[in-house]
Short mmCIF file of C-alpha atoms and ligand atoms in Angstrom, two decimals:
data_model
loop_
_atom_site.label_atom_id
_atom_site.label_comp_id
_atom_site.label_asym_id
_atom_site.label_seq_id
_atom_site.Cartn_x
_atom_site.Cartn_y
_atom_site.Cartn_z
CA MET A 1 -88.57 125.39 114.77
CA THR A 2 -89.74 124.11 118.10
CA ASP A 3 -87.68 122.38 120.74
CA ILE A 4 -89.66 119.69 122.48
CA LEU A 5 -87.91 119.15 125.79
CA LEU A 6 -88.62 115.81 127.41
CA GLY A 7 -88.09 115.57 131.17
CA VAL A 8 -87.09 112.53 133.18
CA GLY A 9 -89.46 109.65 132.31
CA GLU A 10 -91.31 111.63 129.62
CA LEU A 11 -91.89 110.63 126.02
CA GLY A 12 -92.87 112.45 122.87
CA ALA A 13 -93.07 112.24 119.11
CA ALA A 14 -93.01 114.81 116.33
CA ASN A 15 -93.08 115.00 112.53
CA THR A 16 -92.53 118.67 111.65
CA PRO A 17 -89.22 119.18 109.85
CA GLY A 18 -86.97 121.58 111.75
CA ASP A 19 -88.37 120.66 115.14
CA ARG A 20 -86.12 118.97 117.66
CA LEU A 21 -86.75 116.41 120.37
CA ARG A 22 -84.40 116.97 123.29
CA THR A 23 -83.62 115.47 126.66
CA LEU A 24 -80.94 116.44 129.17
CA ALA A 25 -78.37 114.85 131.44
CA LEU A 26 -79.18 111.17 131.01
CA GLY A 27 -76.68 109.74 133.50
CA SER A 28 -77.58 106.05 133.72
CA CYS A 29 -80.96 106.71 132.07
CA ILE A 30 -81.37 105.82 128.39
CA ALA A 31 -83.01 107.77 125.58
CA VAL A 32 -84.74 105.35 123.20
CA ILE A 33 -85.15 107.06 119.84
CA ILE A 34 -87.45 105.54 117.22
CA LEU A 35 -87.45 106.88 113.66
CA ASP A 36 -90.21 106.02 111.21
CA ALA A 37 -88.96 106.47 107.65
CA LYS A 38 -92.28 106.53 105.81
CA THR A 39 -94.01 109.20 107.89
CA LYS A 40 -90.77 110.98 108.86
CA THR A 41 -91.81 110.79 112.49
CA ALA A 42 -89.36 110.64 115.38
CA GLY A 43 -90.19 109.55 118.89
CA MET A 44 -88.11 109.53 122.03
CA VAL A 45 -88.54 108.27 125.58
CA HIS A 46 -86.28 109.07 128.57
CA VAL A 47 -86.16 105.71 130.39
CA VAL A 48 -85.03 105.79 134.05
CA LEU A 49 -85.45 102.23 135.33
CA PRO A 50 -85.91 98.82 133.70
CA LEU A 51 -89.16 97.44 135.11
CA SER A 52 -92.52 98.98 136.04
CA LYS A 53 -93.05 96.44 138.80
CA THR A 54 -90.83 98.73 140.93
CA ASN A 55 -93.74 101.14 141.10
CA PRO A 56 -96.91 100.32 139.11
CA GLU A 57 -98.57 103.58 140.19
CA LYS A 58 -95.74 105.64 138.74
CA ALA A 59 -95.87 103.52 135.60
CA SER A 60 -99.52 104.43 135.01
CA ASN A 61 -98.89 108.15 135.58
CA LEU A 62 -95.60 108.31 133.70
CA PRO A 63 -95.15 105.17 131.59
CA GLY A 64 -91.95 106.48 130.00
CA TYR A 65 -90.17 106.13 133.31
CA PHE A 66 -89.75 102.38 132.85
CA ALA A 67 -88.45 100.46 129.86
CA ASP A 68 -91.25 97.89 129.81
CA THR A 69 -94.05 100.47 129.79
CA GLY A 70 -92.20 103.32 128.03
CA ILE A 71 -91.46 101.67 124.70
CA PRO A 72 -94.99 100.28 124.06
CA THR A 73 -96.48 103.66 125.01
CA LEU A 74 -94.11 105.46 122.66
CA ILE A 75 -94.99 103.14 119.79
CA LYS A 76 -98.69 103.78 120.45
CA ALA A 77 -98.11 107.53 120.53
CA MET A 78 -96.36 107.28 117.17
CA GLY A 79 -99.27 105.20 115.92
CA LYS A 80 -101.56 108.17 116.59
CA MET A 81 -99.34 110.16 114.23
CA GLY A 82 -99.85 107.71 111.40
CA CYS A 83 -97.09 105.18 111.97
CA ASN A 84 -97.62 101.43 112.08
CA GLU A 85 -97.95 100.15 115.59
CA ASN A 86 -95.38 97.48 114.97
CA GLY A 87 -91.70 97.38 114.13
CA LYS A 88 -92.15 97.75 110.37
CA GLY A 89 -90.16 100.53 108.73
CA LYS A 90 -88.72 101.78 112.00
CA ILE A 91 -85.16 102.18 113.14
CA VAL A 92 -83.95 102.59 116.70
CA LYS A 93 -81.04 104.46 118.26
CA LEU A 94 -80.03 104.40 121.91
CA VAL A 95 -78.14 107.00 123.94
CA GLY A 96 -77.11 107.07 127.63
CA GLY A 97 -76.85 104.25 130.14
CA ALA A 98 -73.59 105.50 131.65
CA GLN A 99 -72.15 104.22 134.89
CA ILE A 100 -69.84 105.34 137.65
CA MET A 101 -66.38 103.77 137.86
CA ASP A 102 -67.24 100.45 139.40
CA PRO A 103 -65.17 97.44 138.37
CA ASN A 104 -67.64 95.08 140.14
CA ASN A 105 -70.66 96.51 138.33
CA THR A 106 -72.72 96.54 141.54
CA PHE A 107 -74.57 99.73 140.72
CA ASN A 108 -74.85 99.36 136.99
CA ILE A 109 -78.42 100.56 136.46
CA GLY A 110 -77.36 101.76 133.00
CA LYS A 111 -76.58 98.24 131.90
CA ARG A 112 -79.79 96.85 133.41
CA ASN A 113 -81.74 99.52 131.53
CA LEU A 114 -80.01 98.57 128.30
CA LEU A 115 -80.82 94.87 128.70
CA ALA A 116 -84.46 95.55 129.52
CA ILE A 117 -84.81 97.90 126.54
CA LYS A 118 -83.30 95.43 124.09
CA LYS A 119 -85.59 92.69 125.32
CA ILE A 120 -88.68 94.79 124.66
CA LEU A 121 -87.45 96.01 121.30
CA TRP A 122 -86.93 92.37 120.37
CA LYS A 123 -90.62 91.70 120.91
CA TYR A 124 -91.38 94.32 118.27
CA ARG A 125 -88.66 92.80 116.05
CA LEU A 126 -86.84 96.12 116.31
CA GLY A 127 -83.08 96.10 116.08
CA VAL A 128 -80.83 98.90 117.24
CA ILE A 129 -78.91 100.37 114.33
CA ALA A 130 -76.82 102.83 116.34
CA GLU A 131 -76.04 103.33 119.99
CA ASP A 132 -73.88 105.55 122.12
CA VAL A 133 -74.16 103.94 125.52
CA GLY A 134 -72.14 103.14 128.63
CA GLY A 135 -68.94 104.84 129.69
CA ASN A 136 -68.67 107.42 132.47
CA ILE A 137 -70.34 110.44 130.86
CA SER A 138 -73.75 112.00 131.35
CA ARG A 139 -75.16 112.70 127.89
CA SER A 140 -77.74 115.18 126.56
CA VAL A 141 -79.48 114.43 123.24
CA ALA A 142 -81.14 116.37 120.43
CA VAL A 143 -82.97 114.64 117.56
CA ASP A 144 -83.30 116.80 114.46
CA LEU A 145 -86.59 115.96 112.73
CA GLY A 146 -85.54 117.25 109.32
CA THR A 147 -82.33 115.27 108.99
CA GLY A 148 -82.93 112.48 111.49
CA LYS A 149 -79.49 113.31 112.89
CA ILE A 150 -78.90 112.71 116.56
CA LYS A 151 -76.59 115.12 118.34
CA ILE A 152 -75.03 114.20 121.67
CA SER A 153 -73.34 116.53 124.10
CA THR A 154 -71.74 116.38 127.52
CA PRO A 155 -70.03 119.12 129.55
CA GLY A 156 -66.41 119.77 128.62
CA ARG A 157 -66.43 118.04 125.22
CA ASP A 158 -67.34 118.80 121.61
CA GLU A 159 -70.73 117.67 120.35
CA TRP A 160 -70.89 114.47 118.30
CA GLU A 161 -73.45 112.66 116.13
CA ILE A 162 -74.79 109.17 115.68
CA MET B 1 -56.13 131.23 134.22
CA SER B 2 -52.99 129.32 133.29
CA ASN B 3 -52.70 126.06 135.13
CA LEU B 4 -48.95 125.75 134.66
CA THR B 5 -48.15 127.99 137.57
CA VAL B 6 -50.83 126.91 140.01
CA THR B 7 -49.57 125.39 143.24
CA ARG B 8 -51.35 123.79 146.15
CA GLU B 9 -50.40 126.79 148.30
CA GLN B 10 -52.04 129.21 145.86
CA VAL B 11 -55.24 127.20 145.83
CA LEU B 12 -55.37 126.99 149.61
CA ALA B 13 -54.58 130.71 149.91
CA GLU B 14 -57.82 131.33 148.04
CA LEU B 15 -59.63 130.28 151.22
CA ASN B 16 -58.58 133.54 152.87
CA SER B 17 -60.92 135.44 150.60
CA VAL B 18 -63.96 133.25 151.29
CA PRO B 19 -66.44 135.06 153.55
CA MET B 20 -67.15 133.55 156.96
CA LEU B 21 -70.33 131.56 157.33
CA PRO B 22 -73.14 133.69 158.80
CA HIS B 23 -73.62 133.00 162.49
CA SER B 24 -77.16 131.69 162.01
CA ALA B 25 -75.93 129.15 159.47
CA SER B 26 -73.16 127.76 161.64
CA ARG B 27 -75.61 127.50 164.54
CA VAL B 28 -78.10 125.58 162.37
CA LEU B 29 -75.35 123.22 161.21
CA GLU B 30 -74.23 122.71 164.77
CA ILE B 31 -77.78 122.00 165.94
CA SER B 32 -78.60 119.62 163.09
CA ASN B 33 -75.44 117.71 163.99
CA ASP B 34 -77.13 116.79 167.26
CA PRO B 35 -79.27 113.70 166.64
CA ASP B 36 -81.84 114.83 169.23
CA HIS B 37 -82.49 118.33 167.98
CA SER B 38 -86.01 119.60 167.47
CA MET B 39 -87.69 121.93 165.07
CA ALA B 40 -88.01 124.48 167.88
CA ASP B 41 -84.22 124.60 168.24
CA ILE B 42 -83.86 125.55 164.60
CA SER B 43 -86.69 128.02 164.82
CA ARG B 44 -84.98 129.78 167.72
CA VAL B 45 -81.84 130.35 165.65
CA ALA B 46 -83.72 131.59 162.61
CA GLU B 47 -85.59 134.09 164.81
CA THR B 48 -82.38 135.88 165.70
CA ASP B 49 -81.66 136.65 162.04
CA ALA B 50 -84.13 139.11 160.55
CA ILE B 51 -83.04 138.68 156.93
CA LEU B 52 -83.21 134.92 157.25
CA THR B 53 -86.66 135.10 158.83
CA ALA B 54 -87.89 137.30 155.99
CA HIS B 55 -86.43 134.88 153.49
CA ILE B 56 -88.17 131.87 155.06
CA LEU B 57 -91.49 133.70 155.07
CA LYS B 58 -91.01 134.64 151.43
CA VAL B 59 -90.46 131.01 150.49
CA VAL B 60 -93.48 129.74 152.39
CA ASN B 61 -95.70 132.41 150.85
CA SER B 62 -94.39 131.83 147.35
CA SER B 63 -96.37 130.12 144.62
CA ALA B 64 -95.03 126.67 145.39
CA PHE B 65 -97.57 126.52 148.21
CA SER B 66 -101.10 127.39 147.37
CA LEU B 67 -102.00 128.46 150.89
CA SER B 68 -105.25 130.29 151.32
CA GLN B 69 -103.78 132.55 153.98
CA ARG B 70 -100.49 134.39 154.22
CA VAL B 71 -98.14 132.90 156.78
CA ASP B 72 -96.68 135.61 158.99
CA SER B 73 -95.07 133.68 161.79
CA LEU B 74 -91.82 131.82 161.60
CA GLU B 75 -93.18 129.03 163.73
CA ARG B 76 -96.01 128.31 161.33
CA ALA B 77 -93.70 128.65 158.35
CA ILE B 78 -91.38 126.05 159.81
CA SER B 79 -94.17 123.64 160.56
CA TYR B 80 -95.41 123.97 156.95
CA LEU B 81 -92.01 123.54 155.38
CA GLY B 82 -90.50 120.89 157.63
CA LYS B 83 -87.02 120.64 159.03
CA ASN B 84 -85.17 119.54 155.90
CA VAL B 85 -86.56 122.32 153.79
CA ILE B 86 -85.69 124.87 156.49
CA VAL B 87 -82.12 123.61 156.65
CA GLY B 88 -82.09 123.79 152.86
CA ILE B 89 -83.24 127.41 152.93
CA VAL B 90 -80.69 128.41 155.56
CA LEU B 91 -77.86 126.81 153.60
CA SER B 92 -78.93 128.06 150.18
CA TYR B 93 -79.13 131.53 151.64
CA SER B 94 -75.78 131.39 153.44
CA LEU B 95 -73.84 129.58 150.75
CA SER B 96 -75.20 131.52 147.77
CA ALA B 97 -71.87 133.29 147.16
CA LEU B 98 -70.19 129.92 146.66
CA TYR B 99 -73.02 127.85 145.20
CA ASP B 100 -74.80 130.23 142.83
CA LYS B 101 -72.13 130.54 140.19
CA PRO B 102 -71.21 128.39 137.22
CA LEU B 103 -68.17 126.17 137.85
CA GLU B 104 -65.89 126.98 134.89
CA GLY B 105 -63.37 124.32 135.84
CA TYR B 106 -66.07 121.65 135.62
CA ALA B 107 -67.85 123.15 132.60
CA SER B 108 -71.04 123.21 134.65
CA GLN B 109 -73.85 125.69 134.83
CA LYS B 110 -75.11 127.90 137.59
CA GLY B 111 -77.25 125.93 140.03
CA ALA B 112 -75.67 122.54 139.25
CA LEU B 113 -73.66 122.38 142.48
CA TRP B 114 -76.73 123.13 144.52
CA ALA B 115 -78.96 120.60 142.73
CA HIS B 116 -76.24 117.96 142.99
CA GLY B 117 -75.83 118.66 146.70
CA LEU B 118 -79.55 118.53 147.40
CA ARG B 119 -80.05 115.27 145.51
CA THR B 120 -77.03 113.78 147.32
CA ALA B 121 -78.42 115.01 150.65
CA LEU B 122 -81.80 113.34 150.16
CA ALA B 123 -80.23 110.07 148.99
CA SER B 124 -77.66 110.02 151.83
CA LYS B 125 -80.35 110.58 154.44
CA GLU B 126 -82.09 107.40 153.20
CA ILE B 127 -78.95 105.33 152.66
CA VAL B 128 -77.64 106.00 156.16
CA LYS B 129 -80.63 103.97 157.40
CA PHE B 130 -78.93 100.90 155.90
CA THR B 131 -75.83 101.43 158.06
CA SER B 132 -75.01 101.13 161.75
CA GLY B 133 -75.18 104.94 161.90
CA LYS B 134 -78.97 105.42 161.75
CA HIS B 135 -78.76 108.33 164.19
CA TYR B 136 -76.86 110.24 161.49
CA ALA B 137 -79.93 110.81 159.27
CA ASN B 138 -80.03 114.58 159.83
CA VAL B 139 -76.28 114.93 159.58
CA ALA B 140 -76.29 112.92 156.35
CA TYR B 141 -78.68 115.47 154.87
CA THR B 142 -76.57 118.54 155.71
CA ALA B 143 -73.38 116.65 154.83
CA GLY B 144 -74.87 115.82 151.44
CA ILE B 145 -75.57 119.48 150.70
CA LEU B 146 -72.05 120.45 151.73
CA HIS B 147 -69.94 117.53 150.46
CA ASP B 148 -68.67 119.19 147.27
CA LEU B 149 -68.10 122.61 148.83
CA GLY B 150 -64.46 122.53 147.70
CA LYS B 151 -65.43 122.56 144.02
CA SER B 152 -66.56 126.17 144.28
CA ILE B 153 -63.05 127.13 145.42
CA ILE B 154 -60.86 125.11 143.08
CA SER B 155 -63.03 125.52 139.97
CA LYS B 156 -61.40 128.74 138.78
CA PHE B 157 -57.94 127.21 138.96
CA MET B 158 -59.05 124.51 136.54
CA ASP B 159 -60.62 126.88 134.02
CA GLY B 160 -59.18 126.03 130.60
CA SER B 161 -57.96 122.63 131.77
CA VAL B 162 -61.23 120.69 131.57
CA ARG B 163 -60.20 118.70 128.51
CA GLU B 164 -56.84 117.90 130.01
CA LEU B 165 -58.53 116.63 133.18
CA ILE B 166 -61.00 114.51 131.24
CA SER B 167 -58.35 112.91 129.05
CA SER B 168 -56.10 112.08 131.97
CA VAL B 169 -58.99 110.04 133.42
CA GLU B 170 -59.75 108.49 130.03
CA ASN B 171 -56.21 107.41 129.25
CA GLY B 172 -55.74 106.12 132.78
CA THR B 173 -53.07 108.58 133.91
CA ALA B 174 -55.44 109.47 136.73
CA ALA B 175 -57.58 106.89 138.57
CA ASP B 176 -60.56 109.23 138.58
CA PHE B 177 -61.42 112.93 138.41
CA LEU B 178 -60.34 113.54 141.99
CA ASP B 179 -56.95 112.12 141.17
CA ALA B 180 -56.81 114.29 138.03
CA GLU B 181 -57.48 117.42 140.13
CA ARG B 182 -54.61 116.45 142.41
CA VAL B 183 -52.22 115.90 139.49
CA LEU B 184 -53.09 119.33 138.12
CA LEU B 185 -53.28 121.40 141.31
CA GLY B 186 -51.45 119.41 143.99
CA THR B 187 -54.76 119.30 145.87
CA ASP B 188 -58.41 118.38 145.19
CA HIS B 189 -61.95 119.50 146.00
CA CYS B 190 -62.07 117.20 149.05
CA GLU B 191 -58.97 118.58 150.71
CA VAL B 192 -59.84 122.20 149.94
CA GLY B 193 -63.42 121.71 151.10
CA ALA B 194 -62.23 120.16 154.35
CA GLU B 195 -59.85 123.10 154.90
CA LEU B 196 -62.77 125.48 154.47
CA ALA B 197 -64.83 123.39 156.90
CA LYS B 198 -62.01 123.78 159.43
CA LEU B 199 -61.89 127.53 158.87
CA TRP B 200 -65.64 127.67 159.44
CA SER B 201 -65.35 125.40 162.53
CA LEU B 202 -67.89 122.96 161.13
CA PRO B 203 -68.48 119.83 163.25
CA ASP B 204 -66.02 116.95 162.72
CA SER B 205 -68.70 114.73 161.18
CA LEU B 206 -69.28 117.20 158.33
CA ARG B 207 -65.59 117.79 157.84
CA GLU B 208 -64.96 114.05 157.61
CA VAL B 209 -67.61 113.69 154.89
CA ILE B 210 -66.23 116.61 152.91
CA ARG B 211 -62.70 115.21 153.21
CA TYR B 212 -63.37 111.54 152.41
CA HIS B 213 -66.60 111.24 150.44
CA HIS B 214 -64.68 109.77 147.48
CA ARG B 215 -62.40 107.62 149.66
CA PRO B 216 -64.69 106.57 152.52
CA ARG B 217 -62.39 103.78 153.70
CA LEU B 218 -59.90 106.43 154.82
CA ALA B 219 -62.41 108.20 157.09
CA ASP B 220 -62.24 108.06 160.85
CA GLU B 221 -63.90 104.84 162.05
CA THR B 222 -66.50 106.74 164.14
CA TYR B 223 -67.89 108.54 161.09
CA ARG B 224 -67.44 105.80 158.51
CA PRO B 225 -71.14 104.77 158.26
CA LEU B 226 -71.99 108.42 157.57
CA VAL B 227 -69.19 108.90 155.05
CA TYR B 228 -70.10 105.71 153.18
CA ALA B 229 -73.73 106.82 153.07
CA VAL B 230 -72.80 110.12 151.44
CA HIS B 231 -70.36 108.30 149.14
CA LEU B 232 -73.26 106.23 147.77
CA GLY B 233 -75.66 109.18 147.84
CA ASP B 234 -73.21 111.07 145.65
CA MET B 235 -73.11 108.15 143.18
CA ILE B 236 -76.90 108.01 143.00
CA SER B 237 -77.06 111.72 142.40
CA MET B 238 -74.59 111.43 139.51
CA MET B 239 -76.34 108.39 138.03
CA GLY B 240 -79.58 110.36 138.02
CA GLY B 241 -77.91 112.89 135.71
CA LEU B 242 -77.31 115.44 138.44
CA GLY B 243 -73.56 115.77 138.42
CA THR B 244 -71.68 119.03 138.45
CA GLY B 245 -70.46 118.89 134.86
CA ALA B 246 -67.40 117.34 133.25
CA ASP B 247 -66.44 115.27 136.29
CA SER B 248 -69.82 113.58 136.53
CA MET B 249 -69.59 109.78 136.89
CA ASN B 250 -65.80 109.94 136.67
CA TYR B 251 -65.39 108.73 140.23
CA GLN B 252 -64.58 105.33 141.69
CA LEU B 253 -67.12 103.45 143.75
CA ASP B 254 -65.37 102.19 146.89
CA SER B 255 -65.77 98.42 146.66
CA THR B 256 -65.69 98.07 150.46
CA TYR B 257 -69.09 99.78 150.79
CA PRO B 258 -70.96 96.51 151.60
CA ASP B 259 -68.96 96.35 154.86
CA TYR B 260 -70.80 99.49 156.00
CA VAL B 261 -73.97 99.73 153.93
CA ASP B 262 -76.26 96.72 153.75
CA ILE B 263 -78.43 97.52 150.75
CA SER B 264 -79.70 95.30 147.92
CA GLU B 265 -80.12 96.31 144.32
CA ASP B 266 -83.91 96.29 144.68
CA GLN B 267 -83.79 98.43 147.79
CA LEU B 268 -81.52 100.79 145.96
CA THR B 269 -83.94 101.04 143.05
CA GLU B 270 -86.86 101.81 145.35
CA LEU B 271 -84.82 104.37 147.19
CA TRP B 272 -83.75 106.00 143.92
CA PHE B 273 -87.34 106.50 143.07
CA ALA B 274 -88.40 107.97 146.43
CA VAL B 275 -85.40 110.29 146.44
CA GLU B 276 -86.23 111.65 143.01
CA GLN B 277 -89.76 112.55 144.07
CA GLU B 278 -88.59 114.20 147.27
CA PHE B 279 -85.98 116.09 145.28
CA ASN B 280 -88.47 117.52 142.80
CA LYS B 281 -90.71 118.62 145.65
CA THR B 282 -87.95 120.23 147.73
CA LYS B 283 -86.39 121.88 144.71
CA SER B 284 -89.62 123.52 143.65
CA VAL B 285 -90.13 124.86 147.18
CA LEU B 286 -86.62 126.25 147.38
CA PHE B 287 -86.22 127.60 143.89
CA GLY B 288 -89.61 127.60 142.17
CA ASP B 289 -90.32 125.54 139.07
CA GLU B 290 -87.73 126.85 136.65
CA GLU B 291 -86.81 124.56 133.81
CA GLY B 292 -83.23 124.48 132.79
CA ASP B 293 -80.21 122.42 131.99
CA GLU B 294 -79.51 120.12 134.84
CA GLN B 295 -75.80 119.95 134.27
FE1 FE2 C 1 -66.97 115.15 145.34
FE1 FE2 C 2 -70.49 115.00 144.61
#
């Protein structure tokens, strides 16, 4: 039973039942969670911003920071653990992408992240089967490798699952 | 604590039991409020406080810096650490009684208020450069650290009411969390913080930020560029996942901000990035590299 804690912009994958992949306080960041049914592998990346062109140097040091570099790198990392390096047999869940209360959507980085992520997933022919995104709450996530269940928490509320 | 009986007067009376700010801290705040202050000015204040001096030397000699030699003089310590880190040390040391506890009323953990303040400070210092108040860069930093001061006072009066506060924002009874605090207590963290600032004789600029950071359009015209900068800095801090708990992101962005802050979405994204790096660096100097929940 190991907790693998992913920091801001980090990614990781695991396939030992009982282990958990976790990331904290997403705010407008999005956790992209990819589950591979055949190998029972789960991968997660904590995406901060949509596009690596903002800072190519950062993208090469910490590819998970950006949606367009994070998802391909995660899929490759899962490939090293025996998964196909394409969309076959994988399902995707998304968590995070919250925003402040802003009727004009000027600062909606969460939404921009979500759009960028979906565009890249589309290239892999990966559809999102479940998502808990948007709203005004900062979420923390735990992916249980054994059950594939995804637990979400935020201060002041009961935990829930997707 | 039962919220049914809490009145505004009771909450404000709590301020009587808050210790006064140490002299060295109020001097540092006063000095950093002056746009033309120098490092030497701050060094001179720190020198007069032996415990503070020892604390600064401890930080500079800690593992965060792999210096080959021990640093024994305050002057050298300050030149290593830089002005912002020194101000950070002085404030973290003087405000520890208020900042180093979990905020029950916000369901947030120990350290969250400090991390939120520091992230806001670093963002505000950059954002103020996009306003007509560029000379406020240093003030924006200290104001960012202090802006949510009031939360540490009102938190205990909201213990047990977190769910009630959240649902009043969700069902629209309250416009945002600040409004929800006011419905429950007859006051909010901005008003209480500003009262404390008055009690501590903090400069007007800081008091104005503390009072109006969620409603910048109501601030005194003179300080509005500064207040808007911290307003946006606060938002960036919350979007980066560094809120102070249950209230995080439950605040309204003031739609008039473009009248005072001229910043594009791309500039904001670049700034976000720089601020995060600066934050990680400053935080590890001030507190070491402990991992923990960021909420
Ligand atoms: Fe606030
Ligand atoms: Fe705040």
